[in-house]
Short mmCIF file of C-alpha atoms and ligand atoms in Angstrom, two decimals:
data_model
loop_
_atom_site.label_atom_id
_atom_site.label_comp_id
_atom_site.label_asym_id
_atom_site.label_seq_id
_atom_site.Cartn_x
_atom_site.Cartn_y
_atom_site.Cartn_z
CA UNK A 727 -15.77 93.92 -79.07
CA UNK A 728 -14.47 95.28 -75.76
CA UNK A 729 -11.00 94.05 -74.86
CA UNK A 730 -10.61 93.24 -71.17
CA UNK A 731 -7.70 94.98 -69.45
CA UNK A 732 -5.94 91.65 -68.97
CA UNK A 733 -6.23 90.43 -72.58
CA UNK A 734 -2.94 89.61 -74.29
CA UNK A 735 -1.93 87.93 -77.58
CA UNK A 736 -1.69 84.49 -75.96
CA UNK A 737 -5.21 84.78 -74.58
CA UNK A 738 -6.47 86.03 -77.94
CA UNK A 739 -5.04 82.93 -79.60
CA UNK A 740 -6.73 80.78 -76.96
CA UNK A 741 -10.03 82.58 -77.56
CA UNK A 742 -9.75 82.03 -81.31
CA UNK A 743 -9.01 78.35 -80.94
CA UNK A 744 -11.89 77.92 -78.45
CA UNK A 745 -14.16 79.68 -80.95
CA UNK A 746 -13.06 77.34 -83.75
CA UNK A 747 -13.76 74.35 -81.50
CA UNK A 748 -17.24 75.63 -80.67
CA UNK A 749 -17.95 76.34 -84.36
CA UNK A 750 -16.96 72.86 -85.48
CA UNK A 751 -17.75 70.62 -82.51
CA UNK A 752 -20.64 72.24 -80.65
CA UNK A 753 -22.71 74.56 -82.83
CA UNK A 754 -23.59 72.02 -85.57
CA UNK A 755 -25.11 69.74 -82.89
CA UNK A 756 -26.74 72.39 -80.72
CA UNK A 757 -30.28 71.85 -81.99
CA UNK A 758 -30.17 68.05 -81.63
CA UNK A 759 -28.55 68.31 -78.20
CA UNK A 760 -31.25 70.75 -77.22
CA UNK A 761 -33.87 68.14 -78.05
CA UNK A 762 -32.05 65.37 -76.18
CA UNK A 763 -31.29 67.80 -73.29
CA UNK A 764 -27.66 66.70 -73.10
CA UNK A 765 -24.55 66.76 -75.29
CA UNK A 766 -23.09 63.56 -76.74
CA UNK A 767 -20.70 62.10 -74.19
CA UNK A 768 -17.81 62.01 -76.71
CA UNK A 769 -17.65 65.79 -76.97
CA UNK A 770 -16.16 65.90 -73.48
CA UNK A 771 -13.20 63.85 -74.77
CA UNK A 772 -12.88 66.14 -77.79
CA UNK A 773 -12.86 69.20 -75.54
CA UNK A 774 -10.19 67.51 -73.42
CA UNK A 775 -8.05 66.78 -76.47
CA UNK A 776 -8.45 70.41 -77.59
CA UNK A 777 -7.10 71.63 -74.24
CA UNK A 778 -10.36 73.27 -73.19
CA UNK A 779 -10.89 71.25 -70.00
CA UNK A 780 -9.16 72.24 -66.76
CA UNK A 781 -7.19 75.14 -68.32
CA UNK A 782 -6.60 76.70 -64.90
CA UNK A 783 -5.42 73.50 -63.20
CA UNK A 784 -1.73 72.94 -62.61
CA UNK A 785 0.17 71.04 -65.32
CA UNK A 786 1.43 68.43 -62.85
CA UNK A 787 -2.20 67.33 -62.50
CA UNK A 788 -2.83 67.24 -66.24
CA UNK A 789 -4.32 70.74 -66.46
CA UNK A 790 -3.41 73.59 -68.78
CA UNK A 791 -1.29 75.41 -66.22
CA UNK A 792 -3.09 78.67 -66.87
CA UNK A 793 -4.87 81.03 -64.54
CA UNK A 794 -8.33 82.53 -64.12
CA UNK A 795 -8.04 84.61 -67.31
CA UNK A 796 -7.55 81.47 -69.42
CA UNK A 797 -10.69 80.04 -67.89
CA UNK A 798 -12.75 83.18 -68.38
CA UNK A 799 -11.72 83.44 -72.04
CA UNK A 800 -12.83 79.86 -72.73
CA UNK A 801 -16.12 80.05 -70.80
CA UNK A 802 -17.11 83.53 -72.02
CA UNK A 803 -16.57 82.59 -75.63
CA UNK A 804 -18.87 79.61 -75.17
CA UNK A 805 -21.57 81.88 -73.71
CA UNK A 806 -21.15 84.35 -76.55
CA UNK A 807 -21.39 81.58 -79.17
CA UNK A 808 -24.68 80.29 -77.76
CA UNK A 809 -23.64 76.66 -77.43
CA UNK A 810 -24.10 76.07 -73.70
CA UNK A 811 -24.44 72.26 -73.68
CA UNK A 812 -20.95 71.39 -72.51
CA UNK A 813 -21.07 72.29 -68.81
CA UNK A 814 -17.41 73.19 -68.77
CA UNK A 815 -17.48 76.31 -66.61
CA UNK A 816 -18.83 74.12 -63.81
CA UNK A 817 -16.54 71.16 -64.58
CA UNK A 818 -13.28 73.07 -65.08
CA UNK A 819 -13.95 76.39 -63.42
CA UNK A 820 -15.46 75.08 -60.22
CA UNK A 821 -15.37 71.34 -59.52
CA UNK A 822 -11.74 70.89 -60.61
CA UNK A 823 -10.72 73.69 -58.24
CA UNK A 824 -12.45 72.04 -55.27
CA UNK A 825 -10.33 68.95 -56.01
CA UNK A 826 -7.11 70.93 -56.56
CA UNK A 827 -7.58 73.03 -53.43
CA UNK A 828 -8.93 70.52 -50.94
CA UNK A 829 -8.24 66.90 -52.03
CA UNK A 830 -5.22 64.84 -50.98
CA UNK A 831 -2.21 64.63 -53.26
CA UNK A 832 -3.15 61.06 -54.21
CA UNK A 833 -6.71 62.08 -55.10
CA UNK A 834 -5.54 65.03 -57.19
CA UNK A 835 -3.31 62.70 -59.21
CA UNK A 836 -6.13 60.20 -59.52
CA UNK A 837 -8.94 62.56 -60.54
CA UNK A 838 -7.62 65.75 -62.13
CA UNK A 839 -5.84 64.24 -65.19
CA UNK A 840 -9.02 62.27 -65.92
CA UNK A 841 -11.08 65.45 -65.61
CA UNK A 842 -8.70 67.18 -68.02
CA UNK A 843 -9.12 64.39 -70.58
CA UNK A 844 -12.92 64.25 -70.30
CA UNK A 845 -12.96 60.75 -68.82
CA UNK A 846 -14.44 62.20 -65.64
CA UNK A 847 -17.18 64.83 -65.82
CA UNK A 848 -17.57 66.97 -62.73
CA UNK A 849 -20.71 67.96 -60.85
CA UNK A 850 -21.36 69.98 -57.71
CA UNK A 851 -24.50 68.94 -55.84
CA UNK A 852 -25.74 71.37 -53.19
CA UNK A 853 -29.37 72.16 -54.00
CA UNK A 854 -32.14 69.87 -52.75
CA UNK A 855 -35.86 69.69 -53.48
CA UNK A 856 -36.50 71.44 -50.17
CA UNK A 857 -33.67 73.96 -50.04
CA UNK A 858 -31.33 75.98 -52.22
CA UNK A 859 -30.29 79.39 -50.90
CA UNK A 860 -30.56 78.21 -47.30
CA UNK A 861 -27.72 75.75 -47.63
CA UNK A 862 -27.47 75.14 -43.92
CA UNK A 863 -30.85 73.39 -44.06
CA UNK A 864 -29.83 70.60 -46.44
CA UNK A 865 -31.05 67.17 -45.42
CA UNK A 866 -28.77 64.78 -47.30
CA UNK A 867 -26.83 62.94 -44.60
CA UNK A 868 -23.56 61.04 -44.53
CA UNK A 869 -23.32 58.69 -41.55
CA UNK A 870 -19.97 57.15 -40.78
CA UNK A 871 -19.94 53.33 -40.62
CA UNK A 872 -16.43 51.87 -40.29
CA UNK A 873 -14.36 53.37 -43.05
CA UNK A 874 -17.36 54.27 -45.18
CA UNK A 875 -20.03 56.96 -45.28
CA UNK A 876 -23.59 55.79 -45.75
CA UNK A 877 -25.34 58.57 -47.68
CA UNK A 878 -29.08 59.19 -47.97
CA UNK A 879 -30.93 62.05 -49.61
CA UNK A 880 -31.73 63.79 -52.88
CA UNK A 881 -30.37 66.68 -54.94
CA UNK A 882 -31.98 68.60 -57.77
CA UNK A 883 -31.19 71.10 -60.55
CA UNK A 884 -27.68 69.64 -60.82
CA UNK A 885 -25.68 70.86 -63.84
CA UNK A 886 -24.09 67.94 -65.72
CA UNK A 887 -26.35 65.82 -63.51
CA UNK A 888 -27.17 63.15 -66.06
CA UNK A 889 -23.52 62.80 -67.12
CA UNK A 890 -21.28 63.61 -64.17
CA UNK A 891 -19.27 60.71 -62.78
CA UNK A 892 -17.26 62.71 -60.24
CA UNK A 893 -19.61 64.64 -58.00
CA UNK A 894 -18.71 66.93 -55.13
CA UNK A 895 -21.68 66.13 -52.92
CA UNK A 896 -22.62 68.51 -50.13
CA UNK A 897 -23.91 66.56 -47.13
CA UNK A 898 -24.56 66.87 -43.43
CA UNK A 899 -22.05 64.78 -41.50
CA UNK A 900 -23.59 66.19 -38.32
CA UNK A 901 -27.32 66.83 -38.83
CA UNK A 902 -27.56 68.49 -35.40
CA UNK A 903 -25.37 71.35 -36.55
CA UNK A 904 -25.96 74.09 -39.14
CA UNK A 905 -22.99 75.24 -41.20
CA UNK A 906 -20.53 73.36 -39.01
CA UNK A 907 -22.28 70.07 -39.78
CA UNK A 908 -21.71 70.42 -43.54
CA UNK A 909 -19.04 68.45 -45.43
CA UNK A 910 -18.24 67.72 -49.06
CA UNK A 911 -17.80 64.08 -50.09
CA UNK A 912 -16.51 63.23 -53.56
CA UNK A 913 -18.56 60.51 -55.23
CA UNK A 914 -17.14 58.46 -58.07
CA UNK A 915 -20.52 57.39 -59.37
CA UNK A 916 -19.15 54.50 -61.45
CA UNK A 917 -17.85 52.84 -58.28
CA UNK A 918 -20.80 53.09 -55.90
CA UNK A 919 -24.13 51.38 -55.34
CA UNK A 920 -27.21 53.19 -54.12
CA UNK A 921 -26.70 56.09 -56.53
CA UNK A 922 -29.54 56.87 -58.90
CA UNK A 923 -30.12 59.61 -61.46
CA UNK A 924 -33.65 60.97 -61.75
CA UNK A 925 -35.16 63.05 -64.53
CA UNK A 926 -33.17 65.31 -66.79
CA UNK A 927 -35.20 68.47 -66.35
CA UNK A 928 -36.76 70.49 -69.18
CA UNK A 929 -35.75 74.15 -68.77
CA UNK A 930 -36.68 77.62 -70.05
CA UNK A 931 -33.28 77.93 -71.74
CA UNK A 932 -29.85 76.25 -71.91
CA UNK A 933 -31.66 73.32 -73.51
CA UNK A 934 -28.56 71.42 -74.55
CA UNK A 935 -27.09 71.50 -71.04
CA UNK A 936 -28.17 68.64 -68.78
CA UNK A 937 -29.68 69.54 -65.44
CA UNK A 938 -30.85 66.57 -63.41
CA UNK A 939 -32.08 65.08 -60.17
CA UNK A 940 -29.85 62.77 -58.13
CA UNK A 941 -30.83 60.27 -55.45
CA UNK A 942 -28.79 58.49 -52.80
CA UNK A 943 -30.20 55.42 -51.06
CA UNK A 944 -27.76 53.97 -48.53
CA UNK A 945 -24.99 54.89 -50.94
CA UNK A 946 -21.60 53.83 -49.55
CA UNK A 947 -18.57 56.00 -50.22
CA UNK A 948 -15.10 55.55 -48.67
CA UNK A 949 -14.45 58.02 -45.84
CA UNK A 950 -11.20 58.79 -47.66
CA UNK A 951 -13.36 60.68 -50.20
CA UNK A 952 -14.16 63.38 -47.66
CA UNK A 953 -12.84 66.64 -49.11
CA UNK A 954 -10.38 68.14 -46.66
CA UNK A 955 -8.78 66.68 -43.58
CA UNK A 956 -11.80 66.74 -41.29
CA UNK A 957 -15.59 66.82 -41.28
CA UNK A 958 -17.50 70.08 -40.96
CA UNK A 959 -15.32 72.06 -43.40
CA UNK A 960 -17.81 72.01 -46.30
CA UNK A 961 -19.44 75.36 -45.71
CA UNK A 962 -16.10 77.11 -45.39
CA UNK A 963 -14.85 75.41 -48.56
CA UNK A 964 -17.97 76.51 -50.44
CA UNK A 965 -17.63 80.10 -49.23
CA UNK A 966 -14.01 80.11 -50.35
CA UNK A 967 -14.81 78.89 -53.87
CA UNK A 968 -18.15 80.62 -54.50
CA UNK A 969 -16.45 83.97 -55.21
CA UNK A 970 -14.75 82.48 -58.26
CA UNK A 971 -18.07 80.98 -59.42
CA UNK A 972 -19.73 84.38 -59.10
CA UNK A 973 -17.11 86.18 -61.18
CA UNK A 974 -17.32 83.43 -63.82
CA UNK A 975 -21.11 83.91 -63.95
CA UNK A 976 -20.68 87.68 -64.27
CA UNK A 977 -18.12 87.28 -67.05
CA UNK A 978 -20.34 84.89 -68.98
CA UNK A 979 -23.25 87.28 -68.53
CA UNK A 980 -21.14 90.11 -69.93
CA UNK A 981 -20.28 87.98 -72.97
CA UNK A 982 -24.00 87.44 -73.57
CA UNK A 983 -24.66 91.17 -73.18
CA UNK A 984 -22.00 91.98 -75.77
CA UNK A 985 -23.38 89.40 -78.19
CA UNK A 986 -26.89 90.85 -77.73
CA UNK A 987 -25.64 94.35 -78.56
CA UNK A 988 -23.71 93.12 -81.62
CA UNK A 989 -26.74 91.22 -82.91
CA UNK A 990 -29.00 94.23 -82.37
CA UNK A 991 -26.61 96.66 -84.05
CA UNK A 992 -26.59 94.50 -87.18
CA UNK A 993 -30.32 93.96 -87.07
CA UNK A 994 -31.30 97.59 -86.58
CA UNK A 995 -28.82 98.80 -89.19
CA UNK A 996 -30.46 96.56 -91.80
CA UNK A 997 -34.08 96.84 -90.76
CA UNK A 998 -36.08 99.53 -92.55
CA UNK A 999 -39.00 101.17 -90.76
CA UNK A 1000 -40.99 104.10 -92.07
CA UNK A 1001 -38.51 104.64 -94.85
CA UNK A 1002 -35.36 104.70 -92.80
CA UNK A 1003 -33.00 102.37 -91.01
CA UNK A 1004 -34.17 101.43 -87.50
CA UNK A 1005 -30.71 102.38 -86.27
CA UNK A 1006 -31.31 105.98 -87.36
CA UNK A 1007 -34.23 106.44 -84.98
CA UNK A 1008 -33.39 108.23 -81.80
CA UNK A 1009 -35.02 105.68 -79.54
CA UNK A 1010 -32.86 102.91 -81.02
CA UNK A 1011 -29.71 105.00 -80.71
CA UNK A 1012 -30.42 105.91 -77.10
CA UNK A 1013 -31.36 102.34 -76.11
CA UNK A 1014 -28.23 100.92 -77.69
CA UNK A 1015 -26.14 103.65 -76.08
CA UNK A 1016 -27.59 102.68 -72.70
CA UNK A 1017 -26.88 98.99 -73.36
CA UNK A 1018 -23.30 99.69 -74.39
CA UNK A 1019 -22.75 101.82 -71.29
CA UNK A 1020 -23.95 98.97 -69.07
CA UNK A 1021 -21.62 96.54 -70.85
CA UNK A 1022 -18.67 98.92 -70.45
CA UNK A 1023 -19.35 99.41 -66.72
CA UNK A 1024 -19.79 95.68 -66.22
CA UNK A 1025 -16.52 95.02 -68.02
CA UNK A 1026 -14.60 97.55 -65.92
CA UNK A 1027 -15.84 96.07 -62.65
CA UNK A 1028 -15.22 92.50 -63.76
CA UNK A 1029 -11.66 93.47 -64.75
CA UNK A 1030 -11.19 94.78 -61.22
CA UNK A 1031 -12.52 91.51 -59.73
CA UNK A 1032 -10.31 89.43 -62.04
CA UNK A 1033 -7.25 91.43 -60.96
CA UNK A 1034 -8.13 90.87 -57.29
CA UNK A 1035 -8.78 87.18 -57.85
CA UNK A 1036 -5.40 86.73 -59.57
CA UNK A 1037 -3.75 88.29 -56.52
CA UNK A 1038 -5.76 86.05 -54.16
CA UNK A 1039 -7.50 89.17 -52.79
CA UNK A 1040 -11.06 88.85 -54.10
CA UNK A 1041 -13.44 89.69 -51.27
CA UNK A 1042 -16.94 88.24 -51.01
CA UNK A 1043 -18.70 91.60 -51.30
CA UNK A 1044 -17.01 92.45 -54.62
CA UNK A 1045 -17.78 89.00 -56.07
CA UNK A 1046 -21.41 89.41 -54.98
CA UNK A 1047 -21.62 92.91 -56.50
CA UNK A 1048 -20.23 91.67 -59.80
CA UNK A 1049 -22.64 88.75 -59.83
CA UNK A 1050 -25.86 90.62 -59.08
CA UNK A 1051 -25.16 93.83 -60.95
CA UNK A 1052 -23.82 92.32 -64.15
CA UNK A 1053 -26.48 89.60 -64.38
CA UNK A 1054 -29.25 92.16 -63.71
CA UNK A 1055 -27.77 94.48 -66.34
CA UNK A 1056 -27.54 91.55 -68.75
CA UNK A 1057 -31.23 90.82 -68.24
CA UNK A 1058 -32.10 94.47 -68.97
CA UNK A 1059 -29.84 94.67 -72.03
CA UNK A 1060 -31.06 91.43 -73.58
CA UNK A 1061 -34.67 92.44 -72.95
CA UNK A 1062 -34.14 95.82 -74.66
CA UNK A 1063 -32.44 94.09 -77.56
CA UNK A 1064 -35.36 91.68 -77.98
CA UNK A 1065 -37.66 94.71 -78.12
CA UNK A 1066 -35.54 96.37 -80.79
CA UNK A 1067 -35.82 93.20 -82.90
CA UNK A 1068 -39.62 93.41 -82.89
CA UNK A 1069 -41.32 90.07 -83.64
CA UNK A 1070 -38.03 88.60 -84.82
CA UNK A 1071 -36.82 88.93 -81.24
CA UNK A 1072 -39.30 86.29 -80.21
CA UNK A 1073 -38.29 83.81 -82.90
CA UNK A 1074 -35.78 81.20 -81.85
CA UNK A 1075 -34.08 81.31 -85.23
CA UNK A 1076 -32.67 84.68 -84.14
CA UNK A 1077 -29.78 84.51 -81.66
CA UNK A 1078 -31.34 87.26 -79.54
CA UNK A 1079 -34.31 85.04 -78.67
CA UNK A 1080 -32.00 82.23 -77.53
CA UNK A 1081 -29.95 84.72 -75.49
CA UNK A 1082 -33.20 85.81 -73.85
CA UNK A 1083 -33.86 82.21 -72.84
CA UNK A 1084 -30.34 81.45 -71.69
CA UNK A 1085 -29.47 84.49 -69.57
CA UNK A 1086 -32.51 84.39 -67.28
CA UNK A 1087 -30.86 81.79 -65.10
CA UNK A 1088 -27.82 84.00 -64.42
CA UNK A 1089 -29.82 85.95 -61.82
CA UNK A 1090 -30.76 82.74 -60.01
CA UNK A 1091 -27.77 80.41 -59.93
CA UNK A 1092 -24.40 80.78 -58.21
CA UNK A 1093 -26.39 82.36 -55.35
CA UNK A 1094 -29.54 84.31 -56.24
CA UNK A 1095 -29.19 88.06 -56.71
CA UNK A 1096 -31.19 88.61 -53.51
CA UNK A 1097 -28.67 86.51 -51.60
CA UNK A 1098 -25.85 88.55 -53.21
CA UNK A 1099 -27.39 91.75 -51.82
CA UNK A 1100 -27.78 90.12 -48.42
CA UNK A 1101 -24.06 89.24 -48.43
CA UNK A 1102 -23.11 92.80 -49.39
CA UNK A 1103 -25.38 94.14 -46.64
CA UNK A 1104 -23.68 91.85 -44.07
CA UNK A 1105 -20.36 93.26 -45.16
CA UNK A 1106 -21.75 96.80 -44.80
CA UNK A 1107 -22.94 96.04 -41.27
CA UNK A 1108 -19.37 95.46 -40.20
CA UNK A 1109 -18.74 99.15 -40.78
CA UNK A 1110 -21.19 100.10 -38.05
CA UNK A 1111 -19.23 101.19 -35.00
C1 FAD B 2152 -30.15 75.67 -64.75
C2 FAD B 2152 -29.80 75.50 -63.31
C3 FAD B 2152 -28.58 74.92 -62.97
C4 FAD B 2152 -28.26 74.73 -61.63
N1 FAD B 2152 -27.09 74.08 -61.30
C5 FAD B 2152 -26.87 73.73 -60.03
C6 FAD B 2152 -25.76 72.89 -59.68
O1 FAD B 2152 -24.96 72.49 -60.53
N2 FAD B 2152 -25.60 72.55 -58.39
C7 FAD B 2152 -26.45 72.97 -57.42
O2 FAD B 2152 -26.26 72.60 -56.28
N3 FAD B 2152 -27.50 73.77 -57.71
C8 FAD B 2152 -27.73 74.14 -58.99
N4 FAD B 2152 -28.81 74.92 -59.30
C9 FAD B 2152 -29.69 75.38 -58.24
C10 FAD B 2152 -29.52 76.85 -57.92
O3 FAD B 2152 -28.27 77.09 -57.35
C11 FAD B 2152 -30.69 77.23 -57.00
O4 FAD B 2152 -31.87 77.16 -57.77
C12 FAD B 2152 -30.50 78.59 -56.38
O5 FAD B 2152 -29.45 78.58 -55.46
C13 FAD B 2152 -31.78 79.05 -55.65
O6 FAD B 2152 -32.23 78.09 -54.78
P1 FAD B 2152 -33.77 77.62 -54.82
O7 FAD B 2152 -34.09 77.26 -56.22
O8 FAD B 2152 -33.98 76.59 -53.79
O9 FAD B 2152 -34.60 78.90 -54.49
P2 FAD B 2152 -34.91 79.47 -53.01
O10 FAD B 2152 -33.67 79.46 -52.20
O11 FAD B 2152 -36.10 78.78 -52.49
O12 FAD B 2152 -35.28 80.97 -53.36
C14 FAD B 2152 -36.57 81.38 -53.82
C15 FAD B 2152 -36.59 82.90 -53.82
O13 FAD B 2152 -36.41 83.36 -52.48
C16 FAD B 2152 -35.37 84.29 -52.41
N5 FAD B 2152 -34.68 84.21 -51.13
C17 FAD B 2152 -34.17 83.12 -50.54
N6 FAD B 2152 -33.56 83.45 -49.40
C18 FAD B 2152 -33.67 84.79 -49.25
C19 FAD B 2152 -33.23 85.73 -48.29
N7 FAD B 2152 -32.52 85.37 -47.23
N8 FAD B 2152 -33.54 87.03 -48.48
C20 FAD B 2152 -34.27 87.43 -49.55
N9 FAD B 2152 -34.70 86.58 -50.50
C21 FAD B 2152 -34.40 85.27 -50.36
C22 FAD B 2152 -34.44 83.89 -53.56
O14 FAD B 2152 -33.58 84.95 -53.92
C23 FAD B 2152 -35.45 83.53 -54.63
O15 FAD B 2152 -35.88 84.69 -55.27
C24 FAD B 2152 -29.15 75.15 -60.62
C25 FAD B 2152 -30.36 75.76 -60.96
C26 FAD B 2152 -30.69 75.90 -62.28
C27 FAD B 2152 -32.05 76.49 -62.61
#
């Protein structure tokens, strides 16, 4: 397995303990959770007790006190192990950082330790039935009435949506405005009325991870739950945090690519065709060489993005490049590896078939790959004199 440039003995120990947790607490239940389309609620508490929630959040708020590399190690290993049910990369890698970066001191102390223990499960609700990529067109509104917001609207495709009880909800506080009318309001779902969960949606892959619809009918939330000091900051906050989400997606995609190559190496070495090992055939060797090259290039670029992120210097174009290129490459690699498995590649009892199901979404979420290219092109335009 490729070692990232930033890997050290402490991170290796963390990776091994995360792997043991996934082997004992997630994998044995994966099939059942896949059928019920959600993990058992108690596994969140177990993950909290094992130190796998909020690893990159400061210790004073109950987190692990680590940095982005600790997060990537934990999330990538989960992708590699094919046990996606626990939506931790979203909970710990994204939602917890919105709270740490933009909430008041009192809110951080109230919410983050409970996120680290698993008592609170985080969600981030942007996408609506009518709009996803075009975030400025969302229609969920938050109207101020006294010291409360009255919220109306609907969200869909929300990760952890049937479980989350702390949701960063993206709303329009000024429907007349585009990006400047967007704010994020934190909803403690256990404390509000007018909040309703819809269907948990059946998906192509990631069956054990819950993805749901949410509805808000005159839902009242204290104005104090606005994220940030004033309204209209939501879009800026999202832009600031989306880079981290994109690198996380790329890193998880790389982990899946590596697993696909490992599985296919073993399979082709043992499979006999026309009197020889499938691995001995030139087509197999060349295809696997191409796959490995893509994984190596992806790894090198992700390492560069991780280094920039740790220095607080990750630019949007680099994050977008990592996201689109690595997830596209992952799609190609996993597809080739399915082909090299023959019919077995289409059977869900083989890990490669489940990888094929799970990685398709990487090119769509965290900003579609088309949107990534648009963002890179906007950056390019600035070079025109
Ligand atoms: C499993 C899963 C989990 C998800 N989790 C969450 C979550 O936790 N929270 C959340 O808010 N959302 C979540 N989403 C939603 C996801 O972020 C959106 O599906 C995604 O952003 C795309 O939006 P859309 O589905 O509305 O597609 P659209 O925006 O309608 O896009 C349709 C197609 O048009 C293309 N397109 C759009 N605009 C342009 C353009 N300007 N130029 C060129 N092409 C364009 C897109 O690339 C795409 O190919 C999840 C989705 C899935 C499937």
